Amino acid sequence: ATKKPLSAEVIVADIATDSTLLITRSATLAGQFRLLMDKNDNAYLYIKKKGYMLFRADMKDLYRATSSAEVLLKPLAVGDKVILKNILFEFNSDVLDQNATKELELAVSFIKDNPEVTVELAGHTDDQGEEAYNLKLSKSRAASVYQYFLKKGIPKENLVFTGYGESQPVVNSSDSISASLNRRIELIITSINKVDSITFNGENSYT
């Protein structure tokens, strides 16, 4: 990383209420930004800049030891991924909770900002239940996110989806906290293609 200051879009969202708390930009020359807001245990920070991977962090983790933090944005590269954990499905179902789509909206916006990328939507489950069932559920949940992206105007050429079931846990444990970490959708860059210009259907919205 060069640690060169960047001007980028900064969004703070409340995942519990599926709402945007704050939108600002980092300063062009210094790359700094200031967040003035009440403490919120459900707040997540997202930073977007064209040509860079979407940054996502729990505000509690980012500011756990100090009131300031340095954020490093990564230039787009094949294999990079963002773990989308704040996407809710109905219990034992692949139906998206339409009251919990804020993180999906931001992911859609990221792809629209970077139309040269192709991304894999990878579904993962915990290890509770039968392995074959979990594999099927993970694929159908990834397919639901895929359909959501299509409806928001992302071309199908920019998307693929896959289900991995319980085969790729981020935490090897069966307690409830570990299970919640393993239930996730990952957005993985699979290719970066040169494009002249692409116009997407639909509009970006964070409200």
Coordinates of C-alpha atoms in Angstrom, one line a residue:
A1 CA 0.0 0.0 0.0
T2 CA 1.2 3.5 -0.9
K3 CA -0.7 5.2 1.9
K4 CA -1.4 8.0 -0.5
P5 CA -4.3 10.2 0.8
L6 CA -7.5 9.6 -1.2
S7 CA -10.8 11.3 -1.6
A8 CA -13.5 8.7 -1.1
E9 CA -17.2 8.4 -0.2
V10 CA -17.8 7.5 3.4
I11 CA -21.1 6.0 4.5
V12 CA -22.1 5.0 8.0
A13 CA -25.2 2.6 8.2
D14 CA -27.2 1.3 11.1
I15 CA -27.7 -2.3 10.3
A16 CA -30.4 -2.9 12.9
T17 CA -32.7 -0.3 11.4
D18 CA -31.4 -0.7 7.8
S19 CA -30.8 3.0 7.5
T20 CA -28.1 5.4 6.6
L21 CA -26.7 7.5 9.5
L22 CA -24.2 9.6 7.7
I23 CA -22.7 10.2 4.2
T24 CA -19.5 12.3 3.8
R25 CA -16.3 12.4 1.8
S26 CA -12.7 12.3 2.9
A27 CA -10.7 15.4 2.2
T28 CA -9.1 15.5 -1.3
L29 CA -5.6 16.4 -0.1
A30 CA -5.3 14.9 3.4
G31 CA -7.6 11.9 2.9
Q32 CA -9.1 12.6 6.4
F33 CA -12.7 12.6 7.5
R34 CA -14.4 13.2 10.8
L35 CA -17.5 11.4 12.1
L36 CA -19.6 13.2 14.6
M37 CA -22.4 10.9 15.8
D38 CA -23.8 9.3 18.9
K39 CA -22.5 5.9 19.9
N40 CA -24.2 3.1 18.1
D41 CA -23.4 -0.6 18.6
N42 CA -25.1 -1.4 15.2
A43 CA -23.1 1.1 13.1
Y44 CA -20.9 -0.1 10.2
L45 CA -18.5 2.0 8.2
Y46 CA -18.3 1.6 4.4
I47 CA -15.8 3.5 2.2
K48 CA -16.1 3.5 -1.6
K49 CA -13.8 4.8 -4.3
K50 CA -13.7 3.8 -7.9
G51 CA -10.8 1.5 -8.6
Y52 CA -10.6 0.3 -5.0
M53 CA -12.2 -2.6 -3.1
L54 CA -15.2 -1.8 -1.0
F55 CA -14.1 -1.2 2.6
R56 CA -16.4 -2.5 5.4
A57 CA -15.8 -2.4 9.1
D58 CA -17.8 -2.7 12.4
M59 CA -17.5 0.7 14.1
K60 CA -17.0 -1.0 17.4
D61 CA -13.9 -2.9 16.2
L62 CA -12.5 0.1 14.3
Y63 CA -12.5 2.4 17.3
R64 CA -12.2 -0.1 20.1
A65 CA -8.9 1.2 21.5
T66 CA -8.8 4.8 20.2
S67 CA -11.0 7.6 18.8
S68 CA -9.1 7.7 15.5
A69 CA -8.2 5.0 13.0
E70 CA -6.3 4.6 9.7
V71 CA -8.2 3.0 6.8
L72 CA -6.2 1.5 3.9
L73 CA -8.1 1.0 0.7
K74 CA -6.9 -1.8 -1.6
P75 CA -6.7 -1.3 -5.4
L76 CA -9.0 -3.8 -7.2
A77 CA -7.4 -7.1 -7.7
V78 CA -8.6 -10.6 -8.7
G79 CA -9.3 -12.7 -5.7
D80 CA -10.1 -9.8 -3.3
K81 CA -13.3 -10.2 -1.4
V82 CA -15.7 -8.5 0.9
I83 CA -17.7 -10.6 3.5
L84 CA -21.3 -9.4 3.6
K85 CA -22.6 -10.6 6.9
N86 CA -25.4 -8.1 7.4
I87 CA -27.7 -9.8 4.9
L88 CA -30.7 -11.5 6.6
F89 CA -32.8 -14.4 5.3
E90 CA -36.0 -15.8 6.7
F91 CA -35.2 -18.8 9.0
N92 CA -34.2 -21.9 7.1
S93 CA -35.1 -20.1 3.8
D94 CA -33.5 -18.4 0.8
V95 CA -36.0 -15.5 1.0
L96 CA -34.3 -12.1 1.6
D97 CA -35.5 -10.0 4.5
Q98 CA -36.5 -6.8 2.6
N99 CA -36.0 -4.8 5.8
A100 CA -32.3 -5.7 5.9
T101 CA -30.8 -4.9 2.5
K102 CA -28.6 -1.9 3.3
E103 CA -25.4 -3.8 2.8
L104 CA -26.7 -5.2 -0.5
E105 CA -27.4 -1.7 -1.7
L106 CA -23.8 -0.7 -1.0
A107 CA -22.5 -3.7 -2.8
V108 CA -24.6 -2.9 -5.8
S109 CA -23.3 0.7 -5.8
F110 CA -19.7 -0.7 -5.6
I111 CA -20.2 -2.8 -8.8
K112 CA -21.9 0.1 -10.6
D113 CA -18.8 2.3 -9.7
N114 CA -16.5 -0.5 -11.1
P115 CA -18.3 -2.0 -14.2
E116 CA -15.0 -3.7 -15.3
V117 CA -15.3 -6.3 -12.5
T118 CA -16.9 -9.6 -12.6
V119 CA -17.9 -10.9 -9.1
E120 CA -18.8 -14.2 -7.6
L121 CA -21.5 -14.2 -5.0
A122 CA -20.5 -17.1 -2.7
G123 CA -23.0 -18.5 -0.2
H124 CA -21.9 -20.1 3.0
T125 CA -23.7 -21.7 5.9
D126 CA -22.8 -23.0 9.4
D127 CA -22.5 -26.7 10.1
Q128 CA -25.8 -27.1 11.8
G129 CA -28.0 -29.6 9.9
E130 CA -27.3 -32.0 7.1
E131 CA -24.3 -31.2 4.8
A132 CA -26.2 -31.8 1.6
Y133 CA -29.1 -29.6 2.8
N134 CA -26.6 -26.8 3.7
L135 CA -25.0 -27.0 0.3
K136 CA -28.4 -26.6 -1.4
L137 CA -29.4 -23.7 1.0
S138 CA -26.1 -21.8 0.4
K139 CA -26.6 -22.0 -3.3
S140 CA -30.2 -20.8 -3.2
R141 CA -29.3 -17.9 -0.9
A142 CA -26.5 -16.9 -3.3
A143 CA -29.0 -17.1 -6.1
S144 CA -31.4 -14.8 -4.2
V145 CA -28.7 -12.2 -3.9
Y146 CA -27.9 -12.7 -7.6
Q147 CA -31.5 -12.0 -8.5
Y148 CA -31.5 -8.9 -6.2
F149 CA -28.5 -7.5 -8.0
L150 CA -30.1 -8.2 -11.4
K151 CA -33.2 -6.3 -10.3
K152 CA -31.0 -3.4 -9.3
G153 CA -29.6 -3.1 -12.8
I154 CA -26.4 -5.1 -12.6
P155 CA -25.8 -7.0 -15.9
K156 CA -25.7 -10.7 -15.5
E157 CA -22.3 -10.7 -17.3
N158 CA -20.9 -9.1 -14.2
L159 CA -22.2 -11.8 -11.9
V160 CA -21.9 -15.5 -11.0
F161 CA -23.1 -17.3 -7.9
T162 CA -22.0 -20.4 -6.1
G163 CA -22.9 -22.2 -2.9
Y164 CA -20.3 -23.8 -0.7
G165 CA -22.5 -25.0 2.2
E166 CA -20.5 -25.6 5.4
S167 CA -17.2 -26.5 3.6
Q168 CA -15.4 -23.2 4.0
P169 CA -15.9 -21.9 7.6
V170 CA -14.2 -18.8 8.8
V171 CA -14.2 -20.2 12.3
N172 CA -13.9 -23.8 13.2
S173 CA -16.3 -24.1 16.0
S174 CA -20.0 -24.9 16.5
D175 CA -21.0 -22.4 19.1
S176 CA -23.6 -19.8 18.3
I177 CA -21.2 -16.9 17.7
S178 CA -19.0 -19.0 15.4
A179 CA -22.1 -20.2 13.5
S180 CA -23.2 -16.6 12.9
L181 CA -19.8 -15.7 11.5
N182 CA -19.9 -18.7 9.1
R183 CA -23.3 -17.8 7.7
R184 CA -22.4 -15.3 5.1
I185 CA -22.3 -14.1 1.5
E186 CA -18.9 -13.3 0.0
L187 CA -18.4 -10.9 -2.9
I188 CA -15.3 -12.1 -4.7
I189 CA -13.6 -10.4 -7.7
T190 CA -13.1 -13.1 -10.3
S191 CA -11.9 -10.9 -13.2
I192 CA -11.2 -7.3 -14.2
N193 CA -11.9 -6.4 -17.8
K194 CA -11.1 -3.2 -19.6
V195 CA -14.3 -1.4 -20.6
D196 CA -14.9 1.9 -22.5
S197 CA -18.2 2.8 -20.8
I198 CA -21.2 1.0 -19.4
T199 CA -24.5 2.5 -18.4
F200 CA -26.4 0.6 -15.7
N201 CA -30.1 0.6 -15.2
G202 CA -31.5 1.9 -11.9
E203 CA -30.1 4.4 -9.4
N204 CA -27.9 4.2 -6.4
S205 CA -29.7 4.8 -3.1
Y206 CA -28.6 4.8 0.5
T207 CA -31.7 6.2 2.2

